[in-house]
């Protein structure tokens, strides 16, 4: 089975489009169509239904997809295992991370890593923490540095590195920020801007309200914490932000007895052979474990 054709098949399945898959693989649409035609001819099955611009997997395509991931992952795993024998810390390290961690936690570590291991080419991919789990499970990234899930997948090893304290915040002139006797019920009556419902941070805050029989008044949502901070700072709503983001633009809401935090750290696939570069980066992360 031609591995280039298999890579094209996976790219189309993920992108839902021949043209977008071609862009990802730096191929023209005729070239990627030729690869799929060759794979379909080799397997004697149709892998995609093409209805106008819509591209969907056939039953045979759906059956092939997990096996295609497995084949390419085994090949990559074999390459890493052989490369590791040299003991050199070099090659490409594909690292997935969230925008917040990439901006506020990783810069000093990345600076130290690139100085110590100049032969490593870092491929840093920014995405939501939830999406990074799929990158690890499908073998598209070796390590992801993210907000850790409360219950990780059984094939994912999660290692905590930082405890990220979370604070309720509002604009300095907001009524909630100027009241020393605020309860969670008071907060629930005001409009909020939250991270998207699919995020781990959203679930952490939601569970707090549910534990007291309350429901937050979520008026808006976005997954970008910097955008949430802007919305809070101009008085549109209250929210919950990492303490590391607090400055004069937002004010903490005093809620006695309430302490929220989330775990930040890294994840990896338990059945994947890690490159020497990945192991070196893990060691650097481990040296910062337990910091605030």
Short mmCIF file of C-alpha atoms in Angstrom, two decimals:
data_model
loop_
_atom_site.label_atom_id
_atom_site.label_comp_id
_atom_site.label_asym_id
_atom_site.label_seq_id
_atom_site.Cartn_x
_atom_site.Cartn_y
_atom_site.Cartn_z
CA UNK A 1 0.00 0.00 0.00
CA UNK A 2 1.45 3.35 -1.06
CA UNK A 3 2.03 5.50 2.05
CA UNK A 4 1.73 8.77 0.12
CA UNK A 5 -1.73 7.71 -1.06
CA UNK A 6 -2.65 6.75 2.50
CA UNK A 7 -1.52 10.17 3.79
CA UNK A 8 -3.68 11.84 1.15
CA UNK A 9 -6.67 9.73 2.21
CA UNK A 10 -6.26 10.79 5.86
CA UNK A 11 -5.83 14.46 4.91
CA UNK A 12 -9.08 14.46 2.89
CA UNK A 13 -10.97 12.61 5.63
CA UNK A 14 -9.86 15.21 8.19
CA UNK A 15 -10.30 18.29 6.00
CA UNK A 16 -13.54 17.16 4.34
CA UNK A 17 -12.25 18.58 1.07
CA UNK A 18 -9.81 17.58 -1.68
CA UNK A 19 -8.65 21.19 -2.13
CA UNK A 20 -8.02 21.81 1.60
CA UNK A 21 -6.21 18.47 1.87
CA UNK A 22 -4.10 19.48 -1.11
CA UNK A 23 -3.18 22.74 0.60
CA UNK A 24 -2.16 20.85 3.72
CA UNK A 25 0.05 18.46 1.73
CA UNK A 26 1.27 21.15 -0.70
CA UNK A 27 -0.27 19.29 -3.64
CA UNK A 28 -2.54 20.41 -6.46
CA UNK A 29 -6.10 19.11 -6.45
CA UNK A 30 -5.47 16.91 -9.55
CA UNK A 31 -2.42 15.41 -7.82
CA UNK A 32 -4.31 14.53 -4.66
CA UNK A 33 -7.25 13.19 -6.69
CA UNK A 34 -4.79 10.94 -8.54
CA UNK A 35 -3.50 9.56 -5.24
CA UNK A 36 -7.00 8.69 -4.08
CA UNK A 37 -7.84 7.11 -7.43
CA UNK A 38 -4.73 4.96 -7.10
CA UNK A 39 -5.66 3.91 -3.55
CA UNK A 40 -9.25 3.12 -4.53
CA UNK A 41 -8.00 1.07 -7.50
CA UNK A 42 -5.55 -0.82 -5.30
CA UNK A 43 -8.19 -1.65 -2.69
CA UNK A 44 -10.98 -2.08 -5.27
CA UNK A 45 -13.39 0.04 -3.19
CA UNK A 46 -14.77 3.57 -3.31
CA UNK A 47 -13.50 5.57 -0.32
CA UNK A 48 -15.32 8.90 -0.74
CA UNK A 49 -18.72 10.03 -1.92
CA UNK A 50 -18.49 13.31 -3.83
CA UNK A 51 -21.80 15.19 -3.82
CA UNK A 52 -21.10 18.59 -5.33
CA UNK A 53 -18.54 20.20 -3.05
CA UNK A 54 -19.41 17.84 -0.20
CA UNK A 55 -16.95 15.00 0.43
CA UNK A 56 -17.88 12.24 2.85
CA UNK A 57 -16.40 8.85 3.69
CA UNK A 58 -18.10 5.77 2.35
CA UNK A 59 -18.57 2.74 4.59
CA UNK A 60 -15.27 1.38 3.24
CA UNK A 61 -13.61 4.73 3.92
CA UNK A 62 -14.84 4.75 7.50
CA UNK A 63 -13.47 1.24 7.98
CA UNK A 64 -10.09 2.21 6.51
CA UNK A 65 -9.56 5.45 8.48
CA UNK A 66 -8.56 3.99 11.90
CA UNK A 67 -6.36 1.41 10.16
CA UNK A 68 -4.71 4.13 8.09
CA UNK A 69 -3.84 6.03 11.28
CA UNK A 70 -2.46 2.82 12.76
CA UNK A 71 -0.29 2.05 9.72
CA UNK A 72 1.27 5.53 9.58
CA UNK A 73 1.73 5.67 13.36
CA UNK A 74 3.57 2.33 13.37
CA UNK A 75 5.85 3.57 10.60
CA UNK A 76 6.56 6.85 12.44
CA UNK A 77 7.10 4.92 15.66
CA UNK A 78 9.64 2.67 13.93
CA UNK A 79 11.51 5.66 12.51
CA UNK A 80 11.71 7.30 15.94
CA UNK A 81 12.91 4.11 17.62
CA UNK A 82 15.73 3.73 15.07
CA UNK A 83 16.67 7.42 15.24
CA UNK A 84 16.77 7.27 19.04
CA UNK A 85 19.58 4.70 18.86
CA UNK A 86 22.03 7.45 17.96
CA UNK A 87 21.34 9.25 21.24
CA UNK A 88 21.24 12.59 19.44
CA UNK A 89 18.60 15.16 20.34
CA UNK A 90 17.67 16.37 16.89
CA UNK A 91 14.98 16.19 14.23
CA UNK A 92 11.46 17.64 14.30
CA UNK A 93 9.40 17.91 17.47
CA UNK A 94 5.70 18.52 16.86
CA UNK A 95 4.23 20.26 19.88
CA UNK A 96 0.57 21.20 20.32
CA UNK A 97 -0.40 23.86 22.85
CA UNK A 98 -3.19 26.26 23.71
CA UNK A 99 -2.89 29.96 22.88
CA UNK A 100 -2.92 30.91 26.56
CA UNK A 101 -0.17 28.49 27.60
CA UNK A 102 1.84 29.32 24.50
CA UNK A 103 1.74 33.01 25.42
CA UNK A 104 1.98 32.90 29.20
CA UNK A 105 3.83 29.71 30.20
CA UNK A 106 5.97 28.29 27.41
CA UNK A 107 8.18 31.17 26.15
CA UNK A 108 10.96 30.81 28.78
CA UNK A 109 10.95 27.01 28.42
CA UNK A 110 11.06 27.18 24.64
CA UNK A 111 13.91 29.70 24.81
CA UNK A 112 15.90 27.40 27.11
CA UNK A 113 15.13 24.33 24.99
CA UNK A 114 16.17 25.87 21.67
CA UNK A 115 19.43 27.12 23.18
CA UNK A 116 20.26 23.70 24.64
CA UNK A 117 19.13 21.68 21.60
CA UNK A 118 19.69 23.81 18.48
CA UNK A 119 19.46 20.73 16.20
CA UNK A 120 15.75 20.29 17.03
CA UNK A 121 13.22 21.87 14.66
CA UNK A 122 10.18 22.88 16.70
CA UNK A 123 6.79 22.62 14.98
CA UNK A 124 4.45 24.44 17.40
CA UNK A 125 0.73 24.15 16.64
CA UNK A 126 -1.71 26.41 18.51
CA UNK A 127 -5.20 25.08 19.19
CA UNK A 128 -7.80 24.54 21.90
CA UNK A 129 -6.74 22.09 24.60
CA UNK A 130 -9.62 19.82 23.66
CA UNK A 131 -8.45 19.63 20.04
CA UNK A 132 -4.93 18.81 21.19
CA UNK A 133 -6.20 15.53 22.66
CA UNK A 134 -7.18 14.42 19.15
CA UNK A 135 -3.76 15.45 17.83
CA UNK A 136 -2.13 13.16 20.39
CA UNK A 137 -4.56 10.28 19.89
CA UNK A 138 -4.12 10.37 16.11
CA UNK A 139 -0.34 10.71 16.29
CA UNK A 140 -0.14 14.15 14.71
CA UNK A 141 1.73 15.60 17.71
CA UNK A 142 4.21 13.99 20.08
CA UNK A 143 3.45 16.19 23.09
CA UNK A 144 0.65 18.61 23.91
CA UNK A 145 1.01 21.25 26.64
CA UNK A 146 -2.54 22.14 27.61
CA UNK A 147 -5.25 22.45 30.25
CA UNK A 148 -5.58 18.89 31.48
CA UNK A 149 -8.91 17.11 31.17
CA UNK A 150 -10.61 16.06 34.45
CA UNK A 151 -10.79 12.51 33.04
CA UNK A 152 -8.16 11.83 30.33
CA UNK A 153 -8.55 9.19 27.63
CA UNK A 154 -7.21 5.76 28.67
CA UNK A 155 -4.53 5.93 25.94
CA UNK A 156 -3.35 9.36 27.10
CA UNK A 157 -0.85 9.95 29.89
CA UNK A 158 -1.37 13.32 31.57
CA UNK A 159 1.38 14.92 33.66
CA UNK A 160 0.54 18.04 35.74
CA UNK A 161 3.11 20.85 35.62
CA UNK A 162 1.42 24.06 36.80
CA UNK A 163 -1.48 24.84 39.13
CA UNK A 164 -3.38 27.67 37.43
CA UNK A 165 -5.43 29.67 39.92
CA UNK A 166 -8.70 31.04 38.50
CA UNK A 167 -10.38 34.26 39.67
CA UNK A 168 -13.85 35.69 39.13
CA UNK A 169 -13.33 39.08 37.47
CA UNK A 170 -15.29 42.11 36.27
CA UNK A 171 -14.54 45.62 35.05
CA UNK A 172 -13.29 47.88 37.87
CA UNK A 173 -16.53 49.91 37.73
CA UNK A 174 -18.81 46.83 37.68
CA UNK A 175 -21.17 46.49 40.71
CA UNK A 176 -19.71 43.04 41.49
CA UNK A 177 -16.19 44.45 41.75
CA UNK A 178 -17.22 47.13 44.25
CA UNK A 179 -19.13 44.97 46.69
CA UNK A 180 -17.34 43.16 49.49
CA UNK A 181 -20.42 41.03 50.31
CA UNK A 182 -20.91 39.16 47.04
CA UNK A 183 -22.24 35.61 46.89
CA UNK A 184 -22.21 33.16 44.00
CA UNK A 185 -25.96 33.70 43.69
CA UNK A 186 -25.32 37.45 43.21
CA UNK A 187 -22.80 36.69 40.49
CA UNK A 188 -25.24 34.33 38.72
CA UNK A 189 -27.74 37.16 38.26
CA UNK A 190 -25.32 39.20 36.12
CA UNK A 191 -24.44 38.43 32.47
CA UNK A 192 -21.29 36.39 31.97
CA UNK A 193 -18.88 35.68 29.13
CA UNK A 194 -17.58 32.12 29.28
CA UNK A 195 -15.16 29.88 27.42
CA UNK A 196 -17.02 27.61 24.99
CA UNK A 197 -19.13 24.81 26.42
CA UNK A 198 -16.71 22.20 25.10
CA UNK A 199 -13.75 23.53 27.12
CA UNK A 200 -12.35 22.06 30.31
CA UNK A 201 -12.37 25.49 31.99
CA UNK A 202 -16.08 25.92 31.24
CA UNK A 203 -16.83 22.58 32.90
CA UNK A 204 -14.82 23.52 36.01
CA UNK A 205 -16.81 26.74 36.53
CA UNK A 206 -20.13 25.15 35.55
CA UNK A 207 -19.68 22.41 38.17
CA UNK A 208 -19.11 25.05 40.87
CA UNK A 209 -22.46 26.72 40.11
CA UNK A 210 -24.28 23.39 39.83
CA UNK A 211 -22.92 22.32 43.24
CA UNK A 212 -24.84 25.24 44.74
CA UNK A 213 -27.95 24.72 42.64
CA UNK A 214 -27.23 27.75 40.46
CA UNK A 215 -26.90 28.44 36.75
CA UNK A 216 -24.66 31.23 35.40
CA UNK A 217 -26.25 33.76 33.05
CA UNK A 218 -24.00 33.11 30.03
CA UNK A 219 -24.62 35.90 27.55
CA UNK A 220 -21.59 35.27 25.30
CA UNK A 221 -18.87 32.68 24.81
CA UNK A 222 -15.49 32.44 23.10
CA UNK A 223 -12.51 30.15 23.51
CA UNK A 224 -9.93 32.97 23.47
CA UNK A 225 -9.12 34.16 26.97
CA UNK A 226 -7.65 37.43 25.71
CA UNK A 227 -10.99 38.17 24.02
CA UNK A 228 -12.86 37.31 27.22
CA UNK A 229 -10.61 39.69 29.14
CA UNK A 230 -11.36 42.48 26.68
CA UNK A 231 -15.12 41.92 26.98
CA UNK A 232 -14.86 41.96 30.77
CA UNK A 233 -12.69 45.09 30.81
CA UNK A 234 -15.26 47.17 28.90
CA UNK A 235 -18.03 46.15 31.28
CA UNK A 236 -20.02 43.77 29.07
CA UNK A 237 -19.95 40.87 31.55
CA UNK A 238 -18.08 39.10 34.33
CA UNK A 239 -15.99 35.99 33.78
CA UNK A 240 -13.39 33.66 35.25
CA UNK A 241 -9.77 34.16 34.16
CA UNK A 242 -6.38 32.76 35.14
CA UNK A 243 -4.83 34.87 37.88
CA UNK A 244 -1.75 35.36 35.68
CA UNK A 245 -3.88 37.51 33.33
CA UNK A 246 -5.14 39.97 35.94
CA UNK A 247 -4.01 43.59 35.72
CA UNK A 248 -5.53 47.09 36.02
CA UNK A 249 -8.03 46.37 33.22
CA UNK A 250 -10.05 43.90 35.31
CA UNK A 251 -10.81 43.61 39.01
CA UNK A 252 -11.22 40.41 41.05
CA UNK A 253 -14.66 39.69 42.53
CA UNK A 254 -14.40 38.84 46.22
CA UNK A 255 -16.12 35.51 46.84
CA UNK A 256 -15.22 34.27 50.35
CA UNK A 257 -14.59 30.56 50.60
CA UNK A 258 -14.45 29.94 46.83
CA UNK A 259 -11.14 28.83 45.33
CA UNK A 260 -10.94 27.65 41.74
CA UNK A 261 -7.96 26.29 39.84
CA UNK A 262 -7.15 24.09 36.88
CA UNK A 263 -4.23 21.83 36.11
CA UNK A 264 -1.92 22.71 33.25
CA UNK A 265 0.53 20.15 31.99
CA UNK A 266 1.44 17.88 29.13
CA UNK A 267 -0.07 14.79 27.57
CA UNK A 268 1.33 12.02 25.37
CA UNK A 269 0.13 8.78 23.81
CA UNK A 270 0.92 5.80 26.03
CA UNK A 271 1.61 3.50 23.06
CA UNK A 272 3.90 5.84 21.12
CA UNK A 273 7.70 5.73 21.06
CA UNK A 274 8.87 9.22 21.83
CA UNK A 275 11.78 10.87 20.06
CA UNK A 276 14.85 11.96 21.98
CA UNK A 277 13.72 15.55 21.40
CA UNK A 278 10.33 14.83 23.00
CA UNK A 279 12.00 13.17 26.00
CA UNK A 280 14.28 16.17 26.44
CA UNK A 281 11.35 18.58 26.34
CA UNK A 282 9.42 16.43 28.85
CA UNK A 283 12.39 16.58 31.22
CA UNK A 284 12.38 20.37 30.95
CA UNK A 285 8.64 20.48 31.73
CA UNK A 286 9.10 18.07 34.66
CA UNK A 287 11.70 20.41 36.15
CA UNK A 288 8.98 23.08 36.42
CA UNK A 289 6.33 20.78 37.93
CA UNK A 290 4.49 22.18 40.93
CA UNK A 291 5.10 25.84 40.08
CA UNK A 292 2.22 28.33 40.16
#
